[in-house]
XYZ file of C-alpha atoms in Angstrom:
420
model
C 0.000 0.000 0.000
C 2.507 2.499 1.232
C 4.827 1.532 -1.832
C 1.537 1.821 -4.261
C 1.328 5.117 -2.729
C 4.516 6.667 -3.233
C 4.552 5.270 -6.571
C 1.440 7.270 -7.105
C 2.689 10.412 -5.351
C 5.773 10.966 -7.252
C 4.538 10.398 -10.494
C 1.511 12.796 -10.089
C 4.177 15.125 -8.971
C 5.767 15.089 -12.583
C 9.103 12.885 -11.956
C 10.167 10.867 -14.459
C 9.588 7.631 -14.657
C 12.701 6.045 -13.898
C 13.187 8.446 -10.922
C 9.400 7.388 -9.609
C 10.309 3.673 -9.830
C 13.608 3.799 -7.795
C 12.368 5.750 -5.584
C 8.922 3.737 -4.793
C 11.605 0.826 -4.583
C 13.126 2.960 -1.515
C 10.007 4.147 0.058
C 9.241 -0.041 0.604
C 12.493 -0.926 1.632
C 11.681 1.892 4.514
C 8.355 0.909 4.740
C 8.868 -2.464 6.005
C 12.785 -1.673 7.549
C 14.045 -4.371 5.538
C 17.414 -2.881 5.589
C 19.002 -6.063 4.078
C 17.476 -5.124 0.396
C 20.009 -2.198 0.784
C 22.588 -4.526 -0.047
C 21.061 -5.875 -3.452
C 19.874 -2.834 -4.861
C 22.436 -1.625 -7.400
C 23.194 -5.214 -7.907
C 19.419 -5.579 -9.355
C 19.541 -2.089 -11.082
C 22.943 -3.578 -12.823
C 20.948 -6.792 -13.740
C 18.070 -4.938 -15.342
C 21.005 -3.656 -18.219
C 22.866 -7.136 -17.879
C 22.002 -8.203 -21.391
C 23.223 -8.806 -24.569
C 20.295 -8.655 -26.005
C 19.854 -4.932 -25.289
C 22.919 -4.127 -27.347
C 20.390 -4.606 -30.155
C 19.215 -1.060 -28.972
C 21.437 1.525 -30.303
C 22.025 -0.107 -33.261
C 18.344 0.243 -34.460
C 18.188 3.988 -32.719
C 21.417 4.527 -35.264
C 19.860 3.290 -38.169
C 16.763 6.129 -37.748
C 19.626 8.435 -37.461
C 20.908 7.705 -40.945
C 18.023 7.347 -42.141
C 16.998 10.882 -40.851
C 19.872 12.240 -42.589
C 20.285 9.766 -45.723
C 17.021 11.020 -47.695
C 15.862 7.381 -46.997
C 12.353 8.828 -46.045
C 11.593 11.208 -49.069
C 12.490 8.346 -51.321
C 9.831 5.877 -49.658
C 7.364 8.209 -49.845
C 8.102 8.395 -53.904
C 7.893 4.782 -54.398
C 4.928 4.569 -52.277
C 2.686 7.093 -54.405
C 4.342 5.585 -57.338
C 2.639 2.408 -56.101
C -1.154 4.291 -55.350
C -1.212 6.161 -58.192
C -4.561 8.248 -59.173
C -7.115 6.544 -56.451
C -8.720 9.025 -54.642
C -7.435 9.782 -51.487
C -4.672 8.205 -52.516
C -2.051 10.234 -50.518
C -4.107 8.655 -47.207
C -3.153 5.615 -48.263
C 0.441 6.664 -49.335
C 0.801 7.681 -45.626
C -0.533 4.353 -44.241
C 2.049 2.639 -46.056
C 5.110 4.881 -46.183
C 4.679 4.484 -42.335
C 4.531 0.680 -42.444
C 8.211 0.559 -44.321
C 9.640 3.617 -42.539
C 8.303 1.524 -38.890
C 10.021 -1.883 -40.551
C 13.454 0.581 -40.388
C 13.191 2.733 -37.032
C 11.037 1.391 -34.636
C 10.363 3.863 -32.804
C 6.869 5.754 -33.373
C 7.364 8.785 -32.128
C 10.613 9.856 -34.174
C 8.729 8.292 -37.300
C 5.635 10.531 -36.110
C 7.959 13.867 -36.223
C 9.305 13.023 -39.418
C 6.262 12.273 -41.346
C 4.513 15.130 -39.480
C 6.898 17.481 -41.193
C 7.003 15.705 -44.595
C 3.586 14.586 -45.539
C 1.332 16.572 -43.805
C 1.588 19.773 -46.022
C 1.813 18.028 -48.766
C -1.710 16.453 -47.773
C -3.163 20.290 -46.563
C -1.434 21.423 -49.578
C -3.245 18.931 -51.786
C -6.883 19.745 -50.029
C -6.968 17.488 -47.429
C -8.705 18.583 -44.343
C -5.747 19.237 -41.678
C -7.187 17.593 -38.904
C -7.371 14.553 -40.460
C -3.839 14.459 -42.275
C -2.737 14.818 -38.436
C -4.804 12.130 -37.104
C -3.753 9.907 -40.193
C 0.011 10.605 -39.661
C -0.233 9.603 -35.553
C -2.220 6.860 -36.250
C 0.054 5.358 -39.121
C 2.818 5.988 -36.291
C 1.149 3.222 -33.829
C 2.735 1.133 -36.517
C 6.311 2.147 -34.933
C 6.300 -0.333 -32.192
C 4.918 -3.372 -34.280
C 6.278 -3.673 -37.563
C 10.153 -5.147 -37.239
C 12.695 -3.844 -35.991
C 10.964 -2.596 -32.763
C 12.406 -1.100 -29.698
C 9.675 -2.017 -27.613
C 10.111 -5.882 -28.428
C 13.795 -5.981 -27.763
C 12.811 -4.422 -24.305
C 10.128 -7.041 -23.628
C 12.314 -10.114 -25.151
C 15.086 -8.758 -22.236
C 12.476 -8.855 -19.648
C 11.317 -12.370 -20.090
C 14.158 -14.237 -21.888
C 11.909 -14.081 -25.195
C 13.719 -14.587 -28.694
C 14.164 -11.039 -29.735
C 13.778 -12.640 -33.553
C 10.924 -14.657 -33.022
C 9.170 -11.637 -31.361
C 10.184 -9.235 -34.447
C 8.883 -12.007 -36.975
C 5.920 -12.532 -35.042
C 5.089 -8.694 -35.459
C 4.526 -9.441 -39.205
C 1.311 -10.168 -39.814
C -0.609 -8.260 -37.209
C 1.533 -4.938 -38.342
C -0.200 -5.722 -41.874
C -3.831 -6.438 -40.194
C -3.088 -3.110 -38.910
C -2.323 -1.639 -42.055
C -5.286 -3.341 -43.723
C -7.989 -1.780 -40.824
C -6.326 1.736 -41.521
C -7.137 1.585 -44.964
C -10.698 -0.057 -44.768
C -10.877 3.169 -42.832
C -9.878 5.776 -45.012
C -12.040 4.192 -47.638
C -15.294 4.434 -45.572
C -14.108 7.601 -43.950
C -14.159 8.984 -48.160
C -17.950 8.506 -47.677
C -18.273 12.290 -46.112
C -15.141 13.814 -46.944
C -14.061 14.796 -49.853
C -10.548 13.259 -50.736
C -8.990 14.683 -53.380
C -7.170 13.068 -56.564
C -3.763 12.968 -57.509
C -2.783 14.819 -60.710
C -1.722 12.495 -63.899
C 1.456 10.756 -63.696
C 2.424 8.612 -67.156
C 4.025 5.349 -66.454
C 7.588 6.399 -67.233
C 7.067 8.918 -63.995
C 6.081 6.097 -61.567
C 8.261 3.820 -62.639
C 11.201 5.935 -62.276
C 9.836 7.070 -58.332
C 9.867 3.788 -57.788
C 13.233 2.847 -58.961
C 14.666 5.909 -56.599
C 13.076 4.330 -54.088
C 13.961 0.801 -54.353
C 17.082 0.535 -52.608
C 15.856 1.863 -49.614
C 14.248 -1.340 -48.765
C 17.731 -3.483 -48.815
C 17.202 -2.222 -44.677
C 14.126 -4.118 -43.765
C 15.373 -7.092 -45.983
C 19.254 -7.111 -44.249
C 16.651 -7.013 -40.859
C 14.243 -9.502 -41.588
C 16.083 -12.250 -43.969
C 18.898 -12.491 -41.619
C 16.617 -13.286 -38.703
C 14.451 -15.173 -40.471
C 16.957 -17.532 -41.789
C 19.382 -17.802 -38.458
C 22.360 -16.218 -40.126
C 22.411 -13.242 -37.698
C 20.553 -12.396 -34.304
C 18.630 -9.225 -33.827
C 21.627 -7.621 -32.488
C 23.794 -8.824 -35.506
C 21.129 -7.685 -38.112
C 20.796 -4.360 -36.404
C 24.816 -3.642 -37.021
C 24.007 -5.089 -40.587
C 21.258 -2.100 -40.870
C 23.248 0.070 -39.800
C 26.131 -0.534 -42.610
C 23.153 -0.444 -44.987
C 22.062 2.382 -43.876
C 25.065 4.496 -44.108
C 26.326 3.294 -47.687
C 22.671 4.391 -48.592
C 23.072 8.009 -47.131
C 26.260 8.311 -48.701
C 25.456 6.881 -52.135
C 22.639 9.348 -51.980
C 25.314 11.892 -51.329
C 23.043 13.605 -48.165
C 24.988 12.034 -45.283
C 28.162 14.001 -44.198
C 30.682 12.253 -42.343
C 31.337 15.176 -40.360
C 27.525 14.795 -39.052
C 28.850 11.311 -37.698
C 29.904 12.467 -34.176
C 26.572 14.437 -33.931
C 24.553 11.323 -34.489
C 26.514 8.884 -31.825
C 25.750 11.147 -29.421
C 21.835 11.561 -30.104
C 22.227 7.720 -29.878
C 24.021 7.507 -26.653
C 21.735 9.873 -25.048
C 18.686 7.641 -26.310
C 20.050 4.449 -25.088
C 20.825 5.861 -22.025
C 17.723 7.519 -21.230
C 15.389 3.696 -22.397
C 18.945 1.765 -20.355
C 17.594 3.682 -17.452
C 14.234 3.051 -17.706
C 15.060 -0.970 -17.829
C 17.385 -0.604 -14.706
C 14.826 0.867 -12.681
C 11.814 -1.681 -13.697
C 14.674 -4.421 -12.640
C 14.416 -3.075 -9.229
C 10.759 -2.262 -9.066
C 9.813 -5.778 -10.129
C 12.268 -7.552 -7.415
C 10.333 -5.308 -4.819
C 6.725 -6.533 -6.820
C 8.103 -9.828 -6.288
C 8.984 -9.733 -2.796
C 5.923 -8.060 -1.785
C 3.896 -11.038 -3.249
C 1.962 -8.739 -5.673
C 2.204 -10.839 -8.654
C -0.055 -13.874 -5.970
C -2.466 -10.775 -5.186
C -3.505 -9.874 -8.866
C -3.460 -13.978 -10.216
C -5.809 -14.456 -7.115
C -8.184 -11.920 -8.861
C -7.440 -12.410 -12.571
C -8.472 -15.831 -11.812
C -11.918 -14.988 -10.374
C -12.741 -13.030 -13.480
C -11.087 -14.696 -16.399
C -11.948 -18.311 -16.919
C -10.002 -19.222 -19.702
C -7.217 -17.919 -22.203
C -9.471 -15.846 -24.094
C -11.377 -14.298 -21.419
C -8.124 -13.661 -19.672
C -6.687 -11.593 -22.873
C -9.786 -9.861 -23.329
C -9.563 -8.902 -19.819
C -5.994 -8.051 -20.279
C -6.609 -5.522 -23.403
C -8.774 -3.253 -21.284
C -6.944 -3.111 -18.428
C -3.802 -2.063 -20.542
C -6.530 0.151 -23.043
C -6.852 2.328 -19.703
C -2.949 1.834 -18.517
C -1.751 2.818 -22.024
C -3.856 6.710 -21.388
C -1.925 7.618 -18.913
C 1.248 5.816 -18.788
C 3.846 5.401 -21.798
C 4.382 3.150 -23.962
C 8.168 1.275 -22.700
C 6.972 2.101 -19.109
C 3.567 0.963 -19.252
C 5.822 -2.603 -20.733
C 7.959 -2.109 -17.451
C 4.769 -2.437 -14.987
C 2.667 -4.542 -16.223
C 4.831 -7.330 -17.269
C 6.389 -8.801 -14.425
C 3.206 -8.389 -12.760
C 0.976 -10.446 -15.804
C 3.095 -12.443 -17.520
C 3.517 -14.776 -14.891
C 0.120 -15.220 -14.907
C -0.723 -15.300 -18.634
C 1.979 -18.233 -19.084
C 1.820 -19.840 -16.153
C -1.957 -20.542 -15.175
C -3.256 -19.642 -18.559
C -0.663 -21.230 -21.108
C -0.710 -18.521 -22.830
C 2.502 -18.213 -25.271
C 5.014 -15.524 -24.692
C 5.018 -14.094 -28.142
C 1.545 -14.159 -28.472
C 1.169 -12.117 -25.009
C 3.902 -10.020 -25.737
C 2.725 -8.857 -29.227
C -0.810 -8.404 -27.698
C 0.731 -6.270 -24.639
C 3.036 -4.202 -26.907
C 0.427 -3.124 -29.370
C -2.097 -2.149 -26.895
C 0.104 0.029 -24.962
C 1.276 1.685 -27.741
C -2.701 2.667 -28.065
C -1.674 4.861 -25.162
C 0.413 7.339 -28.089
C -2.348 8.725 -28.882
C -4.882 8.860 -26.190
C -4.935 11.294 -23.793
C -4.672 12.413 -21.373
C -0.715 11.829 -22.201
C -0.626 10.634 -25.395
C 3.132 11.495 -26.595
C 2.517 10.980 -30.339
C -0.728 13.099 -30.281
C 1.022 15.796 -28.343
C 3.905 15.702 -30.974
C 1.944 15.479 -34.172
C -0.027 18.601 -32.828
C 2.667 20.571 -32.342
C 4.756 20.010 -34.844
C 1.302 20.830 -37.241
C -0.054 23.744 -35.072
C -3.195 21.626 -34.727
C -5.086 21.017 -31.580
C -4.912 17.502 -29.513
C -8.427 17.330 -29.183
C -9.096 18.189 -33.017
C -6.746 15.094 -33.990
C -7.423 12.496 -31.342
C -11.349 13.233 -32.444
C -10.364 12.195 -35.985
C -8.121 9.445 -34.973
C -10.711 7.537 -33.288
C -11.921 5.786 -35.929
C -8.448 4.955 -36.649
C -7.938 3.768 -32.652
C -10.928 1.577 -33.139
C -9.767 -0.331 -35.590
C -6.953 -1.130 -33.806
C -9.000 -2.427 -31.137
C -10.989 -4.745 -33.502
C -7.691 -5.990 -34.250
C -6.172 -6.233 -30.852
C -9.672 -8.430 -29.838
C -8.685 -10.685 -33.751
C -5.317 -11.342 -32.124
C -6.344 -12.235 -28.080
C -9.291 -14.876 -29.759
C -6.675 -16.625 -32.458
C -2.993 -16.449 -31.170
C -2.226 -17.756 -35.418
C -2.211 -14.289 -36.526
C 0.875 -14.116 -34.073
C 2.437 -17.556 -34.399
C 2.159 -18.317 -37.769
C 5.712 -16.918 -38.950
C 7.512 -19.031 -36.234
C 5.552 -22.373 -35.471
């Protein structure tokens, strides 16, 4: 309780996250003057980092950098209206997608959200789309971030429970494209009542050569993907294989500068270190969770509510639908895991990609709800838009996802398919 409390306490106070966890970790070592946990405490913040997998980390934060500064993401966006062509509404869809292969290089939604709020957004205002919605298009595409391989939030969650990192990428396949899929269903019934416009004429030489420019770009998510896929490199290894792909591409292109190289390592270090931190101080917060029996508590009552698999994850996606508002993404992971998972494998036999995919992509929900909702905030911002403007037209958007969050909890395939 007193723990609970603190936790509570500090983080309505504004601390960050990390700080909040440590310290609740302190307040119930004093709480129940168990001075002996003294003596473990950096030795389970050290743990929490103790990982090879997490070297996987900067590598894929490095790749967005070059990326960033390579021209990688103008030249998806080509080949991706090269692909839609004159449908109306088409640069909707051209968002929808140019997010699923920019999310299948960074992995991280709320860096892909700032770029593609910059890039694509006037273009779609420019082209007569209503604002509001280009915004609420752009955030929503960014949920895609976290699912679609590489992503930052699986490597985390692999760490935490000794998953394959490479199964949980590959497993993040198919309901990234369900996701996709719902988006567009919903810009097509969305076109009902507002008026998309339609790209100008472009011949067939014109496309073709858009997509050509683009092409290379997608030797990244192929080095990721078929060298995981076919066991001749591990996450980590593909990531540094990314990241040489990445920078021959910026410099072929002729837009990265090797005198921009120090500047990017140390936007990268100060990333990793910040998410580093955040993993050491859920290390410690969980061995306190664990001592404190809280993990028995909340089986005790998942088990009086849920009374089977299904019913368990359907249980579990609104508990996390109402987490995700106020809590982010990587932290949200943090809590909730060493507190469920236990549960969801061990009395439910529930599979630990399956309930990791299902976990990861309805906390990333929480981008772009409020009352925090980082992505929303960041889209707005960067578009002079209001929150409340966007999230309104994102909802149909953050339904979807929900219809497919409830596809995955009732039929674990959609998640196991790739690696069964």
């Amino acid at each position: 309780m007193i723990t609970g409390a603190a936790f509570t306490a500090f983080l309505l106070g504004g601390l960050p996250i990390g700080l909040v966890l440590c310290l609740a970790t302190l307040s119930y070592v004093v709480a129940t003057r168990n001075w002996q946990l003294f003596d473990s405490y950096l030795i389970q913040l050290f743990g929490g980092i103790d990982s090879y997998g997490l070297l996987a980390l900067p590598l894929f934060i490095l790749v967005g950098e070059f990326m960033n500064a390579g021209g990688i993401t103008t030249r998806l966006l080509e080949m991706t209206m090269a692909i839609t062509g004159r449908i109306r509404g088409s640069l909707a869809y051209v968002n929808v997608f140019a997010n699923g292969l920019i999310s299948s290089i960074l992995g991280s939604s709320t860096t892909q959200i700032a770029i593609m709020a910059q890039t694509l957004v006037p273009e779609m205002v420019r082209k007569g789309y209503d604002k509001n919605f280009a915004v609420a298009t752009t955030v929503s595409a960014g949920l895609l971030g976290p699912i679609i391989p590489p992503s930052l939030i699986f490597v985390i969650y692999g760490v935490m429970v000794q998953a394959p990192i490479g199964d949980m990428f590959v497993a993040g396949i198919i309901p990234g494209l369900l996701i996709i899929a719902a988006f567009c269903l919903v810009i097509w019934l969305m076109g009902f009542w507002l008026a998309y416009p339609i790209e100008p004429h472009a011949s067939v030489r014109e496309r073709i050569g858009r997509f050509m420019r683009g092409l290379p770009t997608m030797l990244i998510p192929i080095v990721i993907l078929v060298s995981i896929m076919t066991g001749l490199a591990s996450p980590t290894e593909s990531a540094a294989l990314a990241c040489v792909a990445a920078l021959f591409l910026g410099l072929g292109y002729r837009e990265i500068d090797l005198r921009q190289l120090p500047q990017m390592f140390l936007r990268t270090g100060l990333n990793t270190a910040i998410v580093l931190y955040l993993v050491a101080a859920a290390n410690v917060f969980t061995w306190v969770l664990i001592h404190g029996q809280v993990p028995q508590v909340v089986a005790s009552w998942m088990t009086s509510v849920a009374s089977g698999p299904v019913s368990f994850m359907l249980w579990l996606n609104l508990i996390l639908l109402v987490i995700g508002t106020v809590i982010d993404g990587v932290a949200g992971l943090i809590l909730i895991v060493p507190i469920l998972y236990p549960i969801a494998t061990g009395l439910y036999g529930i599979d630990p990609i399956h309930f990791g995919v299902v976990v990861s992509i309805n906390l990333t929900l929480g981008l772009v709800s409020p009352p925090v909702g980082a992505a929303l905030f960041v889209g707005a911002s960067l578009t002079n838009t209001k929150p409340s403007d966007v999230f309104a037209m994102s909802l149909p958007f953050c339904l979807a996802t929900c219809v497919v969050l409830v596809v995955l909890s009732i039929w674990p395939w959609f998640t196991l398919a790739l690696i069964r």
